[in-house]
């Protein structure tokens, strides 16, 4: 598929960049793969419905829907700070997924929850791997593709037997790819908004993003400009929106996905938005 | 039913009647990896579950001094060196086997131990109740370490003898955590279909 074919919203030209240096990333991977954890691998299709919970601000409006789905038997999978929000609400995650390589993210795997599966990217910082040492279920996956500098290292260590989990720049989109690899096909997304709501970029404190620059983004479907809406976003919100819509374009016929809340991603999915006008 | 006897019959039939089974050689595949981990050319190595000797051949070419033990004695592959090979099940005490090897090659082997035990795609063939016992037996005779590879899924050759050959198909975590109970797990690599472990006695 060409770059033009993959463009999901006209007017958005985004390029993702890592928040950690290549050297740090390689050092993290070098350390992580020697910690004796099993690799995430392709599994048979699973019937379970997955509630994938990020820490976007719409969570406060959708808590009831989330609780209802969990009561009906859906599995709760959290990413980053959503883990803490769910624990505060007495909701027990079945799995927690983290990909960020910075040391401060070790807080996202504390406290230990019995029975929870920790699915961590090999690029995660050693402090995070230290935190999960000795826990029953810890799995490793690799957020890299064939032309990544870590490929040689992984090829050598795993004798060529590893799978790259590609797709997107944020944990939300990578989490969907990991869960798809694990066989899950039915997703309900909560707190994955890709926008600021009120003055909140996350529902839990995330000081790493307190100094992000905000933009006003007008988004809507070309055929129905009257449906356009203006969202307050950061750069990574825009990239995540593009990543998520690309993921759905590529994988949409393999999964069922409901996006809950009133965030940008929910709006874009529900209206088929395809046009963005930056900086209104 | 004597379990050792029944297993011996199955593998005797397999080695004799299924030529393709002889061509499967994880012992050969993992020789370079073993060497990269221990880097100890000249050391003595007991290939536990040596089969047709491809692992013995590969490690000999890397400078290791080899002996073998297996449930069934079969013809070695062309080029494999003539080294001491003892027939017995791996869950029985390996010290008598090591002693017999030293009698056969006293200039090379000590009577009570070898430097390493090397066991590739063998443990999963054992009844589950004997897997950790077999590893314990290997640790007892390995002065420096035990290298293990094993398959974490079922195989295809059992259909020729009317029974699945992998009697212990377990996930990586099960093997890793079981081994940690009885050994120091120095290396553990999940390479998807296979698990690779390097152990030392605690």
Short mmCIF file of C-alpha atoms in Angstrom, two decimals:
data_model
loop_
_atom_site.label_atom_id
_atom_site.label_comp_id
_atom_site.label_asym_id
_atom_site.label_seq_id
_atom_site.Cartn_x
_atom_site.Cartn_y
_atom_site.Cartn_z
CA UNK A 1 0.00 0.00 0.00
CA UNK A 2 1.47 3.40 -0.95
CA UNK A 3 1.91 6.26 1.51
CA UNK A 4 -0.93 8.05 -0.25
CA UNK A 5 -3.23 5.04 0.16
CA UNK A 6 -2.38 4.91 3.85
CA UNK A 7 -3.27 8.55 4.45
CA UNK A 8 -6.45 8.47 6.49
CA UNK A 9 -7.11 12.15 7.05
CA UNK A 10 -6.28 14.71 4.41
CA UNK A 11 -4.49 17.66 5.96
CA UNK A 12 -2.57 15.69 8.56
CA UNK A 13 1.09 15.12 7.74
CA UNK A 14 2.68 13.46 10.75
CA UNK A 15 5.95 11.75 11.47
CA UNK A 16 6.51 9.81 14.68
CA UNK A 17 9.71 10.19 16.67
CA UNK A 18 10.97 8.19 19.64
CA UNK A 19 11.14 9.82 23.05
CA UNK A 20 14.37 7.94 23.84
CA UNK A 21 17.74 7.85 22.07
CA UNK A 22 18.61 4.88 19.86
CA UNK A 23 21.52 3.97 22.12
CA UNK A 24 19.31 3.91 25.22
CA UNK A 25 16.71 1.89 23.36
CA UNK A 26 19.27 -0.72 22.26
CA UNK A 27 20.68 -0.93 25.78
CA UNK A 28 17.18 -1.48 27.14
CA UNK A 29 16.51 -4.27 24.62
CA UNK A 30 19.89 -5.86 25.29
CA UNK A 31 19.02 -6.03 28.98
CA UNK A 32 15.38 -7.07 28.61
CA UNK A 33 15.84 -10.07 26.35
CA UNK A 34 18.19 -11.70 28.88
CA UNK A 35 15.60 -11.66 31.64
CA UNK A 36 14.20 -15.05 30.70
CA UNK A 37 10.64 -14.08 29.83
CA UNK A 38 8.48 -15.78 27.18
CA UNK A 39 7.83 -13.96 23.93
CA UNK A 40 4.37 -12.92 22.83
CA UNK A 41 3.42 -15.16 19.92
CA UNK A 42 0.54 -15.74 17.55
CA UNK A 43 -2.36 -17.53 19.24
CA UNK A 44 -5.57 -19.09 17.99
CA UNK A 45 -8.63 -16.79 17.82
CA UNK A 46 -10.16 -16.08 21.23
CA UNK A 47 -13.82 -15.47 21.92
CA UNK A 48 -13.29 -13.05 24.80
CA UNK A 49 -14.28 -9.43 24.48
CA UNK A 50 -11.46 -7.06 25.43
CA UNK A 51 -11.99 -3.72 27.16
CA UNK A 52 -8.78 -1.88 26.28
CA UNK A 53 -8.43 1.05 28.62
CA UNK A 54 -6.17 4.04 28.12
CA UNK A 55 -6.00 7.00 30.44
CA UNK A 56 -7.72 9.58 28.27
CA UNK A 57 -10.05 12.05 29.97
CA UNK A 58 -13.27 10.51 28.60
CA UNK A 59 -12.90 7.67 31.12
CA UNK A 60 -14.78 9.68 33.71
CA UNK A 61 -17.84 9.71 31.42
CA UNK A 62 -17.67 6.07 30.37
CA UNK A 63 -16.91 4.34 33.66
CA UNK A 64 -20.42 2.90 33.85
CA UNK A 65 -20.19 1.36 30.38
CA UNK A 66 -16.82 -0.15 31.23
CA UNK A 67 -18.04 -1.67 34.49
CA UNK A 68 -21.09 -3.10 32.72
CA UNK A 69 -18.97 -4.85 30.08
CA UNK A 70 -16.63 -6.28 32.70
CA UNK A 71 -19.63 -7.58 34.65
CA UNK A 72 -20.76 -9.26 31.45
CA UNK A 73 -17.42 -11.08 31.23
CA UNK A 74 -15.15 -8.87 29.15
CA UNK A 75 -11.46 -8.96 29.97
CA UNK A 76 -9.92 -5.73 31.20
CA UNK A 77 -6.63 -4.78 29.59
CA UNK A 78 -4.99 -1.52 30.62
CA UNK A 79 -2.14 0.55 29.21
CA UNK A 80 0.15 2.85 31.18
CA UNK A 81 -1.63 4.93 33.86
CA UNK A 82 -5.03 3.37 33.19
CA UNK A 83 -3.74 0.52 35.37
CA UNK A 84 -3.84 2.80 38.42
CA UNK A 85 -7.17 4.36 37.51
CA UNK A 86 -8.75 0.90 37.22
CA UNK A 87 -7.25 -0.24 40.51
CA UNK A 88 -8.61 2.89 42.19
CA UNK A 89 -12.03 1.94 40.85
CA UNK A 90 -11.59 -1.62 42.15
CA UNK A 91 -11.38 -3.00 38.60
CA UNK A 92 -8.76 -5.73 38.28
CA UNK A 93 -6.76 -5.73 35.04
CA UNK A 94 -6.26 -9.09 33.33
CA UNK A 95 -3.27 -7.59 31.57
CA UNK A 96 -1.21 -4.41 31.61
CA UNK A 97 0.70 -3.33 28.49
CA UNK A 98 3.59 -0.86 28.47
CA UNK A 99 5.91 0.09 25.59
CA UNK A 100 7.52 3.38 26.65
CA UNK A 101 11.30 3.19 27.16
CA UNK A 102 11.65 5.81 29.90
CA UNK A 103 12.58 4.82 33.44
CA UNK A 104 9.71 6.72 35.05
CA UNK A 105 7.28 4.25 33.50
CA UNK A 106 8.22 1.71 36.14
CA UNK A 107 5.35 3.22 38.12
CA UNK A 108 2.93 1.70 35.59
CA UNK A 109 3.60 -1.84 36.81
CA UNK A 110 3.24 -1.08 40.50
CA UNK A 111 1.64 -2.39 42.60
CA UNK A 112 1.76 -6.03 41.60
CA UNK A 113 -1.70 -7.48 40.90
CA UNK A 114 -1.95 -11.27 41.35
CA UNK A 115 -3.08 -12.96 38.15
CA UNK A 116 -2.41 -9.91 35.99
CA UNK A 117 -0.27 -10.59 32.90
CA UNK A 118 2.37 -7.93 32.31
CA UNK A 119 3.02 -7.57 28.59
CA UNK A 120 6.04 -5.35 28.15
CA UNK A 121 8.02 -4.18 25.16
CA UNK A 122 11.66 -5.18 25.06
CA UNK A 123 12.52 -1.48 24.77
CA UNK A 124 11.14 -0.81 28.27
CA UNK A 125 13.67 0.50 30.78
CA UNK A 126 15.52 -1.97 33.08
CA UNK A 127 13.89 -0.32 36.08
CA UNK A 128 10.54 -1.51 34.82
CA UNK A 129 11.83 -5.05 34.28
CA UNK A 130 13.29 -4.98 37.80
CA UNK A 131 9.85 -4.08 39.12
CA UNK A 132 8.21 -7.16 37.57
CA UNK A 133 11.02 -9.56 38.46
CA UNK A 134 9.64 -12.72 40.03
CA UNK A 135 6.03 -12.10 38.98
CA UNK A 136 4.20 -15.10 37.62
CA UNK A 137 3.18 -13.87 34.18
CA UNK A 138 5.46 -11.46 32.39
CA UNK A 139 5.69 -11.53 28.60
CA UNK A 140 8.03 -9.68 26.26
CA UNK A 141 7.34 -8.36 22.78
CA UNK A 142 9.34 -6.32 20.31
CA UNK A 143 8.01 -3.07 18.89
CA UNK A 144 10.40 -3.06 16.01
CA UNK A 145 10.35 -3.81 12.33
CA UNK A 146 12.79 -5.37 9.90
CA UNK A 147 14.98 -2.30 9.34
CA UNK A 148 15.42 -1.49 13.03
CA UNK A 149 18.91 -1.42 14.50
CA UNK A 150 17.89 -3.98 17.12
CA UNK A 151 17.05 -6.60 14.51
CA UNK A 152 20.56 -8.09 14.47
CA UNK A 153 20.58 -8.33 18.24
CA UNK A 154 17.20 -10.08 18.32
CA UNK A 155 18.09 -12.38 15.43
CA UNK A 156 21.21 -13.49 17.22
CA UNK A 157 19.61 -13.96 20.62
CA UNK A 158 16.42 -15.66 19.46
CA UNK A 159 18.07 -17.41 16.49
CA UNK A 160 15.71 -15.56 14.18
CA UNK A 161 12.61 -16.69 16.05
CA UNK A 162 10.88 -13.49 17.11
CA UNK A 163 8.03 -11.37 15.78
CA UNK A 164 8.02 -7.61 15.47
CA UNK A 165 4.87 -5.88 16.69
CA UNK A 166 4.47 -2.96 14.33
CA UNK A 167 1.76 -0.35 14.13
CA UNK A 168 1.67 3.10 15.54
CA UNK A 169 3.67 5.30 17.83
CA UNK A 170 1.70 5.05 21.07
CA UNK A 171 0.93 2.21 23.41
CA UNK A 172 -2.77 2.18 22.47
CA UNK A 173 -2.25 1.13 18.87
CA UNK A 174 0.58 -1.27 19.66
CA UNK A 175 -1.58 -2.83 22.35
CA UNK A 176 -4.25 -3.58 19.76
CA UNK A 177 -1.69 -5.28 17.53
CA UNK A 178 -0.36 -7.33 20.45
CA UNK A 179 -3.86 -8.36 21.48
CA UNK A 180 -4.71 -9.23 17.89
CA UNK A 181 -1.58 -11.40 17.82
CA UNK A 182 -2.81 -13.10 20.98
CA UNK A 183 -5.99 -13.97 19.12
CA UNK A 184 -8.42 -11.33 20.37
CA UNK A 185 -10.87 -9.95 17.84
CA UNK A 186 -13.49 -8.01 19.84
CA UNK A 187 -12.39 -4.70 21.28
CA UNK A 188 -14.05 -1.97 23.28
CA UNK A 189 -11.80 1.04 23.63
CA UNK A 190 -12.11 3.27 26.67
CA UNK A 191 -10.05 6.35 27.48
CA UNK A 192 -8.37 6.31 24.09
CA UNK A 193 -9.39 9.78 22.99
CA UNK A 194 -6.49 11.49 21.25
CA UNK A 195 -7.57 14.88 22.51
CA UNK A 196 -7.60 17.16 25.50
CA UNK A 197 -10.98 17.43 27.23
CA UNK A 198 -11.48 20.45 29.48
CA UNK A 199 -7.94 21.01 30.66
CA UNK A 200 -7.07 17.31 31.02
CA UNK A 201 -4.74 15.38 28.68
CA UNK A 202 -4.95 12.27 30.90
CA UNK A 203 -7.34 11.23 33.64
CA UNK A 204 -4.44 10.37 35.93
CA UNK A 205 -1.42 12.62 36.53
CA UNK A 206 1.08 12.22 33.69
CA UNK A 207 3.66 14.98 34.21
CA UNK A 208 5.60 13.88 31.11
CA UNK A 209 2.85 15.54 29.04
CA UNK A 210 2.25 18.67 31.15
CA UNK A 211 4.33 20.85 28.85
CA UNK A 212 2.99 19.53 25.54
CA UNK A 213 1.98 22.25 23.08
CA UNK A 214 -1.75 22.33 22.33
CA UNK A 215 -3.34 22.93 18.92
CA UNK A 216 -6.90 23.40 17.76
CA UNK A 217 -7.79 20.85 15.12
CA UNK A 218 -10.97 20.99 13.05
CA UNK A 219 -11.92 17.54 11.85
CA UNK A 220 -14.83 16.29 9.82
CA UNK A 221 -16.07 14.22 6.93
CA UNK A 222 -15.56 15.90 3.55
CA UNK A 223 -19.11 15.15 2.45
CA UNK A 224 -20.66 16.59 5.61
CA UNK A 225 -18.79 19.71 6.71
CA UNK A 226 -21.67 20.56 9.01
CA UNK A 227 -20.57 17.64 11.21
CA UNK A 228 -17.06 19.06 11.71
CA UNK A 229 -15.85 19.57 15.23
CA UNK A 230 -12.93 21.34 16.80
CA UNK A 231 -10.69 19.37 19.18
CA UNK A 232 -7.79 20.49 21.33
CA UNK A 233 -4.88 18.20 20.61
CA UNK A 234 -1.14 17.74 20.98
CA UNK A 235 1.18 16.47 18.26
CA UNK A 236 1.15 12.92 19.57
CA UNK A 237 -2.65 12.99 19.72
CA UNK A 238 -2.71 13.71 15.97
CA UNK A 239 -0.23 10.94 15.24
CA UNK A 240 -2.17 8.50 17.40
CA UNK A 241 -5.36 9.40 15.54
CA UNK A 242 -3.66 8.70 12.23
CA UNK A 243 -2.16 5.45 13.55
CA UNK A 244 -5.47 4.22 14.94
CA UNK A 245 -7.40 4.97 11.75
CA UNK A 246 -4.69 3.28 9.68
CA UNK A 247 -4.85 0.25 11.95
CA UNK A 248 -8.61 0.08 11.48
CA UNK A 249 -8.30 0.54 7.73
CA UNK A 250 -5.84 -2.35 7.50
CA UNK A 251 -7.38 -4.66 10.09
CA UNK A 252 -10.97 -3.50 10.12
CA UNK A 253 -12.33 -6.64 8.50
CA UNK A 254 -10.66 -8.83 11.11
CA UNK A 255 -11.86 -7.17 14.28
CA UNK A 256 -14.92 -5.74 15.96
CA UNK A 257 -14.14 -2.44 17.62
CA UNK A 258 -16.31 -0.02 19.58
CA UNK A 259 -14.77 3.26 20.63
CA UNK A 260 -16.42 4.61 23.76
CA UNK A 261 -16.54 8.23 24.91
CA UNK A 262 -16.65 11.55 23.13
CA UNK A 263 -13.01 11.92 22.16
CA UNK A 264 -11.45 12.60 18.79
CA UNK A 265 -10.95 8.94 17.86
CA UNK A 266 -14.54 8.04 18.68
CA UNK A 267 -15.73 11.02 16.66
CA UNK A 268 -13.49 10.22 13.67
CA UNK A 269 -14.51 6.56 13.62
CA UNK A 270 -18.21 7.28 14.03
CA UNK A 271 -18.40 10.01 11.37
CA UNK A 272 -15.85 8.63 8.92
CA UNK A 273 -13.89 11.87 9.27
CA UNK A 274 -11.37 12.27 6.50
CA UNK A 275 -10.44 15.96 6.52
CA UNK A 276 -8.49 17.93 9.08
CA UNK A 277 -7.86 21.66 9.09
CA UNK A 278 -5.03 22.45 11.44
CA UNK A 279 -4.76 25.53 13.65
CA UNK A 280 -8.25 26.98 13.40
CA UNK B 1 4.38 -52.10 32.40
CA UNK B 2 8.02 -51.12 32.73
CA UNK B 3 8.19 -47.57 31.41
CA UNK B 4 11.85 -47.71 30.37
CA UNK B 5 11.26 -50.95 28.47
CA UNK B 6 8.19 -49.59 26.68
CA UNK B 7 9.99 -46.43 25.66
CA UNK B 8 12.98 -48.44 24.47
CA UNK B 9 10.71 -50.51 22.21
CA UNK B 10 9.12 -47.42 20.68
CA UNK B 11 12.38 -45.68 19.91
CA UNK B 12 13.99 -48.87 18.61
CA UNK B 13 11.13 -49.22 16.14
CA UNK B 14 11.34 -45.54 15.21
CA UNK B 15 15.08 -45.51 14.56
CA UNK B 16 14.82 -48.69 12.51
CA UNK B 17 11.74 -47.90 10.45
CA UNK B 18 11.64 -44.12 9.91
CA UNK B 19 14.75 -42.88 8.07
CA UNK B 20 13.52 -39.28 8.15
CA UNK B 21 13.70 -39.28 11.94
CA UNK B 22 17.46 -39.69 11.70
CA UNK B 23 17.73 -36.48 9.74
CA UNK B 24 16.22 -34.34 12.53
CA UNK B 25 19.13 -32.94 14.45
CA UNK B 26 18.67 -30.27 17.08
CA UNK B 27 21.97 -31.40 18.56
CA UNK B 28 23.69 -30.16 15.43
CA UNK B 29 21.55 -26.99 15.25
CA UNK B 30 22.45 -25.76 18.73
CA UNK B 31 26.15 -26.67 18.79
CA UNK B 32 27.29 -23.16 17.84
CA UNK B 33 25.00 -21.61 20.43
CA UNK B 34 26.33 -23.91 23.14
CA UNK B 35 29.86 -22.96 22.11
CA UNK B 36 29.01 -19.25 22.18
CA UNK B 37 27.69 -19.61 25.73
CA UNK B 38 30.46 -21.74 27.31
CA UNK B 39 33.38 -21.04 24.91
CA UNK B 40 35.37 -23.93 26.37
CA UNK B 41 36.87 -26.00 23.52
CA UNK B 42 38.61 -29.07 24.84
CA UNK B 43 36.09 -29.58 27.62
CA UNK B 44 34.39 -32.93 28.08
CA UNK B 45 30.72 -33.10 27.10
CA UNK B 46 28.13 -35.80 27.62
CA UNK B 47 25.43 -35.63 24.93
CA UNK B 48 22.38 -36.82 26.84
CA UNK B 49 20.01 -38.29 24.27
CA UNK B 50 22.65 -38.37 21.54
CA UNK B 51 20.54 -40.26 18.96
CA UNK B 52 22.40 -40.70 15.68
CA UNK B 53 25.30 -38.56 16.81
CA UNK B 54 24.88 -35.33 14.82
CA UNK B 55 25.40 -33.31 18.01
CA UNK B 56 28.48 -35.36 18.86
CA UNK B 57 29.86 -34.69 15.39
CA UNK B 58 29.12 -30.94 15.49
CA UNK B 59 30.60 -30.41 18.96
CA UNK B 60 33.65 -32.54 18.13
CA UNK B 61 34.33 -30.26 15.21
CA UNK B 62 34.27 -27.34 17.64
CA UNK B 63 36.93 -29.02 19.76
CA UNK B 64 34.82 -30.62 22.50
CA UNK B 65 35.61 -34.13 23.70
CA UNK B 66 32.42 -36.09 23.48
CA UNK B 67 30.59 -39.05 24.91
CA UNK B 68 26.94 -40.00 24.63
CA UNK B 69 24.10 -41.62 26.47
CA UNK B 70 20.75 -42.65 25.03
CA UNK B 71 17.90 -45.01 25.66
CA UNK B 72 18.55 -46.82 22.36
CA UNK B 73 21.77 -47.41 20.51
CA UNK B 74 21.50 -46.60 16.84
CA UNK B 75 23.89 -46.29 13.94
CA UNK B 76 25.79 -43.03 14.05
CA UNK B 77 25.75 -40.63 11.11
CA UNK B 78 28.63 -40.70 8.69
CA UNK B 79 31.61 -38.80 9.99
CA UNK B 80 30.64 -38.99 13.64
CA UNK B 81 33.67 -39.90 15.75
CA UNK B 82 33.71 -43.21 17.59
CA UNK B 83 33.13 -42.06 21.16
CA UNK B 84 31.85 -43.90 24.24
CA UNK B 85 28.06 -44.22 24.18
CA UNK B 86 26.11 -45.80 27.03
CA UNK B 87 22.52 -47.07 26.74
CA UNK B 88 20.19 -46.12 29.58
CA UNK B 89 17.20 -43.93 30.38
CA UNK B 90 18.02 -40.38 31.40
CA UNK B 91 16.04 -40.49 34.62
CA UNK B 92 18.33 -43.16 36.00
CA UNK B 93 21.55 -42.23 37.78
CA UNK B 94 24.09 -41.02 35.22
CA UNK B 95 27.13 -41.54 37.46
CA UNK B 96 27.57 -45.21 36.50
CA UNK B 97 27.39 -44.20 32.84
CA UNK B 98 30.05 -41.53 33.36
CA UNK B 99 32.21 -44.09 35.15
CA UNK B 100 31.87 -46.56 32.27
CA UNK B 101 32.76 -43.80 29.81
CA UNK B 102 35.92 -43.05 31.80
CA UNK B 103 36.84 -46.74 31.73
CA UNK B 104 36.47 -46.73 27.96
CA UNK B 105 38.41 -43.48 27.48
CA UNK B 106 40.48 -42.96 30.64
CA UNK B 107 42.78 -40.41 29.04
CA UNK B 108 39.87 -38.08 28.32
CA UNK B 109 37.15 -38.59 30.90
CA UNK B 110 37.14 -38.39 34.70
CA UNK B 111 35.35 -41.26 36.48
CA UNK B 112 32.88 -39.08 38.37
CA UNK B 113 31.90 -36.17 36.15
CA UNK B 114 32.06 -34.42 32.80
CA UNK B 115 32.46 -30.70 32.25
CA UNK B 116 29.09 -30.26 30.53
CA UNK B 117 25.94 -32.15 29.73
CA UNK B 118 24.37 -31.24 26.39
CA UNK B 119 20.80 -32.36 25.81
CA UNK B 120 18.87 -31.23 22.75
CA UNK B 121 15.16 -31.95 22.19
CA UNK B 122 15.15 -34.87 24.59
CA UNK B 123 13.37 -33.85 27.78
CA UNK B 124 10.01 -33.34 26.10
CA UNK B 125 10.13 -37.03 25.10
CA UNK B 126 10.19 -38.08 28.74
CA UNK B 127 7.10 -38.76 30.85
CA UNK B 128 6.37 -35.55 32.75
CA UNK B 129 7.08 -37.09 36.14
CA UNK B 130 10.65 -37.84 35.07
CA UNK B 131 11.63 -34.54 33.42
CA UNK B 132 13.01 -32.71 36.44
CA UNK B 133 14.54 -35.92 37.78
CA UNK B 134 16.43 -36.27 34.50
CA UNK B 135 17.70 -32.70 34.79
CA UNK B 136 18.76 -33.40 38.35
CA UNK B 137 20.69 -36.44 37.11
CA UNK B 138 22.44 -34.25 34.51
CA UNK B 139 23.32 -31.61 37.11
CA UNK B 140 24.84 -34.31 39.33
CA UNK B 141 27.45 -35.27 36.75
CA UNK B 142 28.06 -31.88 35.08
CA UNK B 143 30.86 -30.05 36.79
CA UNK B 144 30.37 -26.78 34.89
CA UNK B 145 26.90 -26.67 33.38
CA UNK B 146 23.97 -28.26 31.56
CA UNK B 147 22.75 -27.03 28.17
CA UNK B 148 19.18 -27.95 27.29
CA UNK B 149 17.00 -27.28 24.28
CA UNK B 150 13.47 -28.60 24.11
CA UNK B 151 10.41 -28.31 21.94
CA UNK B 152 7.35 -26.62 23.37
CA UNK B 153 4.92 -28.19 20.92
CA UNK B 154 3.97 -31.62 19.59
CA UNK B 155 5.96 -33.35 16.84
CA UNK B 156 4.97 -35.39 13.77
CA UNK B 157 7.00 -38.59 13.81
CA UNK B 158 4.97 -40.32 16.49
CA UNK B 159 2.30 -41.19 13.96
CA UNK B 160 4.75 -43.78 12.52
CA UNK B 161 4.78 -45.68 15.79
CA UNK B 162 1.19 -45.02 16.83
CA UNK B 163 1.88 -42.66 19.68
CA UNK B 164 2.82 -39.05 20.22
CA UNK B 165 6.50 -38.83 21.07
CA UNK B 166 6.41 -35.63 23.08
CA UNK B 167 5.03 -36.73 26.41
CA UNK B 168 5.70 -33.40 28.11
CA UNK B 169 4.49 -30.48 26.05
CA UNK B 170 4.60 -27.46 28.32
CA UNK B 171 4.93 -23.72 27.88
CA UNK B 172 8.20 -21.91 28.39
CA UNK B 173 7.16 -20.59 31.79
CA UNK B 174 6.51 -24.11 33.09
CA UNK B 175 9.96 -25.33 32.07
CA UNK B 176 11.71 -22.20 33.30
CA UNK B 177 10.04 -22.15 36.70
CA UNK B 178 10.42 -25.91 37.20
CA UNK B 179 14.13 -25.70 36.41
CA UNK B 180 14.54 -22.74 38.76
CA UNK B 181 13.39 -24.99 41.61
CA UNK B 182 16.33 -27.34 41.15
CA UNK B 183 19.05 -25.34 39.39
CA UNK B 184 20.50 -21.92 38.77
CA UNK B 185 19.03 -20.95 35.41
CA UNK B 186 21.86 -18.96 33.86
CA UNK B 187 20.18 -18.53 30.47
CA UNK B 188 16.62 -19.08 29.32
CA UNK B 189 15.55 -18.16 25.82
CA UNK B 190 12.07 -18.57 24.44
CA UNK B 191 12.65 -19.07 20.71
CA UNK B 192 8.97 -19.73 20.00
CA UNK B 193 8.70 -23.46 19.21
CA UNK B 194 11.73 -24.21 21.34
CA UNK B 195 13.09 -23.25 24.71
CA UNK B 196 16.82 -23.03 25.35
CA UNK B 197 18.29 -23.20 28.83
CA UNK B 198 21.72 -23.18 30.37
CA UNK B 199 21.84 -24.40 33.97
CA UNK B 200 24.28 -24.77 36.80
CA UNK B 201 23.90 -26.75 39.98
CA UNK B 202 22.61 -24.66 42.89
#
